[in-house]
Each structure stands twice: as C-alpha cells, then as structure tokens.
Amino acid sequence: MEKTPTPTHCPYCALQCGMNVVPLPQGGVEVAERPDFPVNRGALCGKGRTAARVLSPAVRLTAPLVREGGRLVEAGWDEALDRIAARLGAVRRRYGPDALGVFGGGGLTNEKAYALGKFARVVLGTSQIDYNGRFCMSSAAAAGTRAFGLDRGLPFPLEDIPRTGCVILVGSNPAETMPPFLRYFSELRENGGTLIVVDPRRTRTAEQADLHLAPRPGTDLALALGLLHLVVAEGRTDEEYIRERTTGWTEARAAAMAHWPEQVERITGVSVPELRAAVRMFCAPRAAMVLTARGPEQQSKGTDTVSAWINLCLATGRAGRPLSGYGCLTGQGNGQGGREHGQKADQLPGYRRLDDPAARRHVAGVWGVPPDSLPGPGRSAYELLDALGTDVRALLLMGSNPVVSAPRAAHVEERLRSLDFLAVADVVLSETARLADVVLPVTQWAEETGTTTSLEGRVLLRRRAVDPPPGVRSDLHVLRGLARRLGVRTGFPADPEEVFEELRRASAGGPADYSGITYRRLAEGDGVFWPCPEDPAGEGAGEGAADGRGERPRAAGAGEGTPRLFLDRFATADGRARFVPVTHRATAEEPDTDYPLLLTTGRVVSQYQSGAQTRRVAELNAAAPGPFVELHPRLAARLGAADGDRVAVVSRRGRAVAPARITGAIRPDTVFMPFHWPGEGRANTLTNPALDPTSRMPEFKSCAVRLEVLGPGGLGPRDPAGAGRLA
Ligand SMILES: Nc1nc2c(c(=O)[nH]1)N[C@H]1C(S)=C(S)[C@@H](COP(=O)(O)OP(=O)(O)OC[C@H]3O[C@@H](n4cnc5c(=O)[nH]c(N)nc54)[C@H](O)[C@@H]3O)O[C@H]1N2
Ligand SMILES: Nc1nc2c(c(=O)[nH]1)N[C@H]1C(S)=C(S)[C@@H](COP(=O)(O)OP(=O)(O)OC[C@H]3O[C@@H](n4cnc5c(=O)[nH]c(N)nc54)[C@H](O)[C@@H]3O)O[C@H]1N2
Ligand code: SF4
Ligand SMILES: [Mo]
C-alpha cells in the first residue's frame, strides 16, 4: 500500500487547518501534522487530531437504509435511490414543485453545494432550498454586502492580524472554536498591539485580552453605537476618509449621537470608563480591525448590529486600508464557499442574486436551461423547516442535523416527523437521519476530493487519501443518480473536478469569481483567494495584491488570487462604502417575572455543532461528555444550587435539564448552555426562532428563561440523552 502522507484539510471548522492523512500499517489512516501549511503551521485542535476516527465503519453508515414497517432496514443503492425519486416525483405531481424542499449545509464542499443548488432548481424545479449557513453568518453577510457591496468573511488574510494595532473581537471564542487561531492574537500582543474582547462571559479568549467588555447578551448594537458616539464626541473621526471613501455619514452619525454613553451603560452593563478605554485603544494606532462571530450575529437584530460595528470602522477610517478592516469569522468548514454557490434560497453560483435577470441568464446559459425555468427565491432555513408538513411535503437533507441544531428544536422535530417523505444523506445516523424514510451513507473528507473556501476566502483543495468502505457513495453520486431517475440525464457528473470546472464557468464574472482557479493550481500552492478571474491568455490568473498595496487582481501566472479586498475601492457601484444608520432595539424576548434570566448558547472545544460526528469519538466524549448550564455563584446562591446539581432551564418553548456549572466567569443575569447534545439537555429546545428581518437569522444568542433546581445529580457518570453513546 502507498505509505506517503496525503496533504489535505480538516473536515470541521472554517480555519481549515492543513493536515496530513497517513496510512497505518495495520490498515486505516491517522491524522498527522502538516507544518508547511501557513495558516496553522501544523497545530491542530483535538477534533482535527481525532478526525480519522469517524472514518471507521464501526461508527458510521455503510449501507443505505429504507423505512419498512416503521423501522430502518438496509437496502441496496438502486432501491434507495428509486424510492427517493419515486416519492419526490409523486409529491411534485400532486402538490407542485414547491412542495419539494432541499436543505444543505456549510460543511459541504463547493462542488456539492453547487450541485445541490443546481439539482433543486433544474431537476426538482423548486424554489424551496436553503441551508444551515443561514443559522451561522447570514447577518454578517447581509451587513457586509450592504456596506461594502461584497461579502467575503475576512477581506484580508489572517497573517495581517499580528501586524495591526488593535483588534476588537466581538462575540467570538476561538480558544474553544478555533484554537490554532489564537496564535495570531498572541503575536499581535507580542508586537505591541492590543486585543479587546466583547463577550458576556470571561472566556479563555477573553482572559487573553487587554480589555474585556461583558455586555448583556443582545446589546452589542447599543455598545457599538455608544463607542461611535464617543468617537465623535472626542473628535476621533477620520473626516478625509469619510469624505472620500464613504456615503451616508450624516444619517449614521445622527443615529449614533442619539445613544448617550450613560444610556449605553444602562442597556449593556458596560461602564462609561470602559467604553472610553475601548475607544482610546481602538483609535490610538494607525490601523485597527473589528472581527465579529456568532455572539453579535445570532440575534434578531444581527444585521443592524454588524452594521453598527462596520460604521465604527468607517468613521475612524479603518476599512479598505492596509492592516485595517471589518471581518466576520465564518464557522463551518466551507461556511464561506457554501454561501457562494447556490444552496442559499436567494442565490445563484458565484454569489449571484437569483432575482437579477442578468445573473439568471448567465447561469441558465451554463446549465443549458431557459432563464425563465429557474424558480425565484424561496424561504429561509427556519421558515423552510417551519413549513414542513404543510406547504413543503417532502425534503432532501444533505449536511445538517436540525433536530439538534435548529432553534425551537422540538417544534422542528415535530415538523420533520409530519413530512410525507424525508430523505437524508449523511455520514452517520444522526438524530435527523433517524427520522428519515431513506438514509443514504455518503463519503467524507478524506475519502473524496473537493474544494472548500476558508474563513480567509482562501479556496483550498481537499484530497482523497483513502478508499471509502464498500457500500458508501458520494453526495455527487447521489445527486447524479436522482437526477437521472427524475429524467435529467446530463449535467450532474459524479467527478468533483468536472463539477468544479462547471462551477468556474458559472461563477465567472460574478462577485465570487472562481474562474481562474483550477485543481492544478490549488494542488501546487497554499490555496487561492477569490475573486480570481480567468486569465484570457492561459490557466494562471488573478495574482492579486499580496503586498497589501491594493492593485486590482491582475492576470499573471500562478498567484494566490486576491488576499486583500477594497484597498482601492469598495465593491459598490460608486466604489464607496455605505454607512447604514441603525438604532438600538431590545431582543425579541426580554426577561420578565416568569422568565427572569437570559439564556445564551455556544460551543465547547471538544464537540462540533450538533455533535453528530464528534460524539462518536471516545477522546472527545471523555473531554466533553454532556451538556451543562453555566451560572454565576450569586445566582446559584439565590436559587440554592450547588455545582453539579441537575437544573431545569425553562423557556416559552420548552424545558431542558443539565448539570449546573457554577462559575464567576459569567454575568449573574445570564446563563449559558452549549448546544451540542440531543435529548433532555438539548439547548435548542429552549431557543427562540425570532428572525432578523434582513438576514432571517434566528436569535440563538438570547432568550428569556427561568431555572428550577432539581437537586444533586447523583454519583457516577451521567448519560444525559445518550450524549456519550455511539449510535
Ligand atoms: N469546538 C467547536 N468549534 C467550532 C464549532 C463547534 O461547534 N465546536 N463550530 C464552528 C462554527 S459552525 C461556528 S459558526 C464557529 C462559532 O464560533 P464562535 O462565534 O466563537 O462560537 P460561539 O460559542 O457560538 O459564540 C462565541 C461567543 O459569543 C458569546 N456570546 C453569547 N451571546 C453574546 C452576545 O449577545 N454578544 C456577544 N458579544 N457575545 C455573545 C458566547 O459567550 C461565546 O463565548 O465555531 C466553529 N468552530
Ligand atoms: N443554540 C444554538 N444553536 C445553534 C448555534 C448556536 O450557536 N446556538 N449555531 C448554529 C450554527 S452557527 C450552525 S453552523 C449550525 C450547525 O448545525 P448543523 O447544521 O446541525 O451542523 P452539523 O452538526 O455539522 O451537521 C452536519 C451533518 O452533516 C453530516 N455531514 C458532514 N459532512 C457531510 C457531507 O459531506 N455530506 C453529507 N451529506 N453530510 C455530511 C454530519 O455527519 C452531520 O450529521 O448550528 C446552529 N445552531
Ligand atoms: S481548529 Fe478547526 S480546522 Fe483546525 S483542527 Fe480544529 S476543527 Fe479542524
Ligand atoms: Mo456556524
């Protein structure tokens, strides 16, 4: 057997750490360091190091399953695909194409996301497609687009972070969510730069900060406006930059001036001296950055909140300049690329808009269909899940586990159960797959080739390193098989490179232009930053402004694309960034006498998302065996709760039970739960599906709850909801 390591990337988060996959003498593979990849230089978190465990047939699906008499039983591929095609066809004949739903995921490669979007529009003819990325960074994407005319999470590479002067990190906890990323902050501080962390909890990330602001959940909008107010009041705006590179300042300024620091202190709980200190630190150096993640974004006002942070950058001249800017840290392995190539309800490949006639013509041309045949925009993720069993009667789900991860999850579970037909393609028998009528076992990262786009906007090649178990096939194979059975015989190749070649053409000329990127080019280097238009003279194209001086992409040899955006101009029609006037508003569900506390939710380092993959790895379960509720000692004393006591957290949606973890690192008015587990400790039983009006992002980061102390948890290992069990 070939014993050389295969260089590839982690299956989990958006950092897309480089790793080697190495064959073992006794068969199987393991993950090893890959020090030459610049982003993580060999460092991996525990999830990445143990990723090969999930390749084992012992923990994953190895044959299609079909429901017979209420039970899932093994079946052949033809039978499984025949059933799906027959049922989708029957629902379409009876109720029309929009009764067919498709739900995708930001963990899917670019090729899969592209093929899934095309499958929905061309084969099913449905508008009802969306994906879990809606739950992730959609608010930042909406705010970035309206300010800069383009949304690429980070408009600069991570290597710029240590060289800036100050970073405000808002609602992001990389110590748990991207451990190798922390090095960029330690280097920043070694170079004399400062780090400000905004988080209601004193996380392990916040502990590294020069200043930690701990606002009440859901008040980041007021906080950013308060900072902007002080920037104006202290004369720290950059008037020349505002004049030359922006529009809309007058209205945005007026909106900010209505938010007095004392009022902001009352709303957020962050004191005026702390606000002043933050402004001083942010404005002192010549360059500075604001980075946001899920904390400020997963709110029913997430888009306006991100706009407020962008306004702060624009007013101080800190966007579209070297070592300065606003960036959003995407989350899933292909969180960035997954939002560019057409699995989103309103979108066509290349980050084109589905309601733009020119975009429809271009993409329809590549697909060989009349533009009029493409459906219009459909429902957003939660709205789609909420419509299951009523307007949407059959669902094809690929790359998500909403029974655990969707807001108001008990309701979503009930909607999934009410479907006429559910098909799930997954690696493992997830909680959602257990509800399906047909389950398809698919290949994973190390068993297939494909591209992802990291949080830097860097397109990367994942390489096939090992053969999948017999009986397992790829998502692309699934889509090809279904398309054929539904009468579309061409246009759905199972070979990823062929799909990528088509994606290049479909994205050409769009905002996220990949046309100059090829597998060969990706294999030769450390990835290519989009946009990367094709060089008319040959393959290599789009070597961009790697020196930070901001030329537009230029066509010249095998370069790294466009690492830095906006240095000359923003991607708006007039080249200027737009201020958006925003004002603070309350969360959708403020505490009251019945539900006096705020619940916020998030992540721990050793579990990933709904836990479908990581709950199957013994080492990770040992480190993070189950859910818990973080609460402050004062709150615990008031309720009479001791550390480890079982507590019920009750919201208007339902009730979850988990052990108490008492810590001074959280605000006394707030409790925190990680969302990685199903069953009685499922945090999403509680969460509020109030949606942001622009991005349709649910409010995962705050809802009103009360606590009931149930008493000692008892000795011995608890097994809340099968948290530690392998499926
Ligand atoms: N270990 C692990 N790593 C992951 C993932 C995982 O599931 N597990 N998932 C990946 C994905 S998809 C994503 S999206 C990223 C997410 O990465 P992060 O955004 O870093 O993760 P979260 O824990 O959801 O939220 C970050 C912080 O927001 C804080 N927060 C809560 N409410 C508020 C608020 O109202 N305002 C502010 N400012 N902060 C608030 C929380 O206390 C938390 O510390 O992580 C990626 N990496
Ligand atoms: N309360 C609360 N809820 C949240 C959040 C929060 O902060 N708080 N965060 C939200 C965020 S940011 C996100 S991104 C979502 C994520 O939540 P989910 O969408 O549930 O994400 P995963 O658990 O990664 O689910 C991916 C599923 O796809 C499978 N899979 C992996 N790779 C492939 C593949 O290549 N093909 C196929 N077919 N399947 C594959 C996995 O085994 C798994 O079952 O959760 C959201 N839910
Ligand atoms: S930080 Fe993210 S990409 Fe890196 S090893 Fe961990 S999960 Fe994988
Ligand atoms: Mo995410």
mmCIF file of C-alpha atoms in Angstrom, residues 85-215:
data_model
loop_
_atom_site.group_PDB
_atom_site.id
_atom_site.type_symbol
_atom_site.label_atom_id
_atom_site.label_comp_id
_atom_site.label_asym_id
_atom_site.label_seq_id
_atom_site.Cartn_x
_atom_site.Cartn_y
_atom_site.Cartn_z
ATOM 1 C CA ALA A 85 -37.040 9.589 -6.924
ATOM 2 C CA ALA A 86 -40.460 7.952 -6.931
ATOM 3 C CA ARG A 87 -41.620 9.749 -3.785
ATOM 4 C CA LEU A 88 -40.254 13.147 -4.828
ATOM 5 C CA GLY A 89 -41.901 12.697 -8.222
ATOM 6 C CA ALA A 90 -45.231 11.751 -6.646
ATOM 7 C CA VAL A 91 -45.247 14.743 -4.291
ATOM 8 C CA ARG A 92 -44.377 17.050 -7.174
ATOM 9 C CA ARG A 93 -47.200 15.678 -9.326
ATOM 10 C CA ARG A 94 -49.697 16.066 -6.522
ATOM 11 C CA TYR A 95 -48.679 19.410 -4.972
ATOM 12 C CA GLY A 96 -46.318 21.104 -7.463
ATOM 13 C CA PRO A 97 -42.537 21.624 -7.359
ATOM 14 C CA ASP A 98 -42.552 23.993 -4.379
ATOM 15 C CA ALA A 99 -43.818 21.162 -2.194
ATOM 16 C CA LEU A 100 -40.286 19.720 -2.528
ATOM 17 C CA GLY A 101 -37.720 21.094 -0.103
ATOM 18 C CA VAL A 102 -33.934 20.862 -0.063
ATOM 19 C CA PHE A 103 -31.778 21.631 2.980
ATOM 20 C CA GLY A 104 -27.996 21.836 2.626
ATOM 21 C CA GLY A 105 -25.004 22.580 4.791
ATOM 22 C CA GLY A 106 -21.950 24.810 5.073
ATOM 23 C CA GLY A 107 -19.828 21.711 5.619
ATOM 24 C CA LEU A 108 -20.432 20.570 2.036
ATOM 25 C CA THR A 109 -17.633 21.224 -0.444
ATOM 26 C CA ASN A 110 -18.083 23.905 -3.099
ATOM 27 C CA GLU A 111 -18.776 21.187 -5.646
ATOM 28 C CA LYS A 112 -21.551 19.660 -3.540
ATOM 29 C CA ALA A 113 -23.117 23.000 -2.638
ATOM 30 C CA TYR A 114 -23.100 23.954 -6.311
ATOM 31 C CA ALA A 115 -24.565 20.640 -7.464
ATOM 32 C CA LEU A 116 -27.240 20.738 -4.739
ATOM 33 C CA GLY A 117 -28.412 24.226 -5.748
ATOM 34 C CA LYS A 118 -28.485 23.211 -9.401
ATOM 35 C CA PHE A 119 -30.340 19.996 -8.557
ATOM 36 C CA ALA A 120 -33.055 21.933 -6.685
ATOM 37 C CA ARG A 121 -33.594 24.470 -9.462
ATOM 38 C CA VAL A 122 -33.046 22.335 -12.562
ATOM 39 C CA VAL A 123 -34.165 18.822 -11.590
ATOM 40 C CA LEU A 124 -36.812 19.475 -8.925
ATOM 41 C CA GLY A 125 -37.766 22.942 -10.185
ATOM 42 C CA THR A 126 -38.306 24.102 -6.624
ATOM 43 C CA SER A 127 -37.618 27.456 -5.004
ATOM 44 C CA GLN A 128 -37.596 25.794 -1.569
ATOM 45 C CA ILE A 129 -33.892 25.377 -0.876
ATOM 46 C CA ASP A 130 -31.833 26.827 1.954
ATOM 47 C CA TYR A 131 -29.075 25.634 4.297
ATOM 48 C CA ASN A 132 -27.692 25.715 7.808
ATOM 49 C CA GLY A 133 -25.370 28.622 6.983
ATOM 50 C CA ARG A 134 -28.468 30.759 7.483
ATOM 51 C CA PHE A 135 -28.004 29.943 11.173
ATOM 52 C CA CYS A 136 -24.361 30.874 11.015
ATOM 53 C CA MET A 137 -23.080 34.052 9.422
ATOM 54 C CA SER A 138 -26.007 35.342 7.390
ATOM 55 C CA SER A 139 -26.308 38.561 9.411
ATOM 56 C CA ALA A 140 -22.666 39.458 8.841
ATOM 57 C CA ALA A 141 -23.042 38.570 5.162
ATOM 58 C CA ALA A 142 -26.055 40.884 4.819
ATOM 59 C CA ALA A 143 -24.350 43.751 6.651
ATOM 60 C CA GLY A 144 -21.102 43.290 4.732
ATOM 61 C CA THR A 145 -22.918 43.322 1.422
ATOM 62 C CA ARG A 146 -24.872 46.454 2.213
ATOM 63 C CA ALA A 147 -21.769 48.327 3.404
ATOM 64 C CA PHE A 148 -19.077 47.123 1.010
ATOM 65 C CA GLY A 149 -21.069 45.706 -1.920
ATOM 66 C CA LEU A 150 -19.439 42.304 -1.363
ATOM 67 C CA ASP A 151 -19.325 39.740 1.406
ATOM 68 C CA ARG A 152 -16.157 37.805 1.898
ATOM 69 C CA GLY A 153 -15.874 36.984 5.634
ATOM 70 C CA LEU A 154 -12.355 38.305 6.067
ATOM 71 C CA PRO A 155 -11.286 40.850 3.436
ATOM 72 C CA PHE A 156 -7.668 40.251 4.460
ATOM 73 C CA PRO A 157 -5.587 37.163 5.319
ATOM 74 C CA LEU A 158 -5.064 36.105 8.927
ATOM 75 C CA GLU A 159 -1.373 36.955 8.613
ATOM 76 C CA ASP A 160 -2.364 40.655 8.771
ATOM 77 C CA ILE A 161 -3.758 40.351 12.299
ATOM 78 C CA PRO A 162 -0.430 40.353 14.183
ATOM 79 C CA ARG A 163 0.634 43.463 12.284
ATOM 80 C CA THR A 164 -2.362 45.679 13.039
ATOM 81 C CA GLY A 165 -2.586 47.934 16.081
ATOM 82 C CA CYS A 166 -5.770 46.865 17.824
ATOM 83 C CA VAL A 167 -8.408 44.177 17.323
ATOM 84 C CA ILE A 168 -11.910 44.296 18.779
ATOM 85 C CA LEU A 169 -13.134 40.702 18.813
ATOM 86 C CA VAL A 170 -16.899 40.675 19.253
ATOM 87 C CA GLY A 171 -18.717 37.557 20.415
ATOM 88 C CA SER A 172 -16.084 35.099 19.301
ATOM 89 C CA ASN A 173 -14.363 32.484 21.404
ATOM 90 C CA PRO A 174 -11.543 30.993 19.313
ATOM 91 C CA ALA A 175 -9.956 29.409 22.401
ATOM 92 C CA GLU A 176 -12.821 26.912 22.100
ATOM 93 C CA THR A 177 -13.847 27.270 18.466
ATOM 94 C CA MET A 178 -10.520 27.626 16.571
ATOM 95 C CA PRO A 179 -7.635 27.040 18.978
ATOM 96 C CA PRO A 180 -4.776 27.341 16.441
ATOM 97 C CA PHE A 181 -6.131 30.793 15.540
ATOM 98 C CA LEU A 182 -5.198 32.185 18.991
ATOM 99 C CA ARG A 183 -1.588 32.413 17.904
ATOM 100 C CA TYR A 184 -2.462 35.415 15.728
ATOM 101 C CA PHE A 185 -3.634 37.285 18.821
ATOM 102 C CA SER A 186 -0.613 36.364 20.914
ATOM 103 C CA GLU A 187 1.622 37.570 18.075
ATOM 104 C CA LEU A 188 -0.421 40.777 17.884
ATOM 105 C CA ARG A 189 0.222 41.438 21.556
ATOM 106 C CA GLU A 190 3.908 40.492 21.292
ATOM 107 C CA ASN A 191 4.154 43.124 18.551
ATOM 108 C CA GLY A 192 2.678 45.760 20.886
ATOM 109 C CA GLY A 193 -0.893 45.601 19.561
ATOM 110 C CA THR A 194 -3.934 45.348 21.813
ATOM 111 C CA LEU A 195 -6.896 42.966 21.943
ATOM 112 C CA ILE A 196 -10.370 43.900 23.159
ATOM 113 C CA VAL A 197 -12.850 41.034 23.634
ATOM 114 C CA VAL A 198 -16.603 41.645 23.842
ATOM 115 C CA ASP A 199 -18.360 38.648 25.427
ATOM 116 C CA PRO A 200 -20.896 38.276 28.262
ATOM 117 C CA ARG A 201 -18.614 35.550 29.581
ATOM 118 C CA ARG A 202 -14.976 35.786 30.635
ATOM 119 C CA THR A 203 -13.981 33.011 28.239
ATOM 120 C CA ARG A 204 -10.494 31.603 27.816
ATOM 121 C CA THR A 205 -10.266 34.002 24.871
ATOM 122 C CA ALA A 206 -11.370 36.978 26.969
ATOM 123 C CA GLU A 207 -8.700 36.096 29.531
ATOM 124 C CA GLN A 208 -6.056 36.888 26.932
ATOM 125 C CA ALA A 209 -7.459 40.347 26.203
ATOM 126 C CA ASP A 210 -6.096 43.706 27.267
ATOM 127 C CA LEU A 211 -9.688 44.768 27.840
ATOM 128 C CA HIS A 212 -12.748 42.553 28.287
ATOM 129 C CA LEU A 213 -16.188 44.127 27.920
ATOM 130 C CA ALA A 214 -19.003 41.900 29.192
ATOM 131 C CA PRO A 215 -22.294 43.254 27.854
#
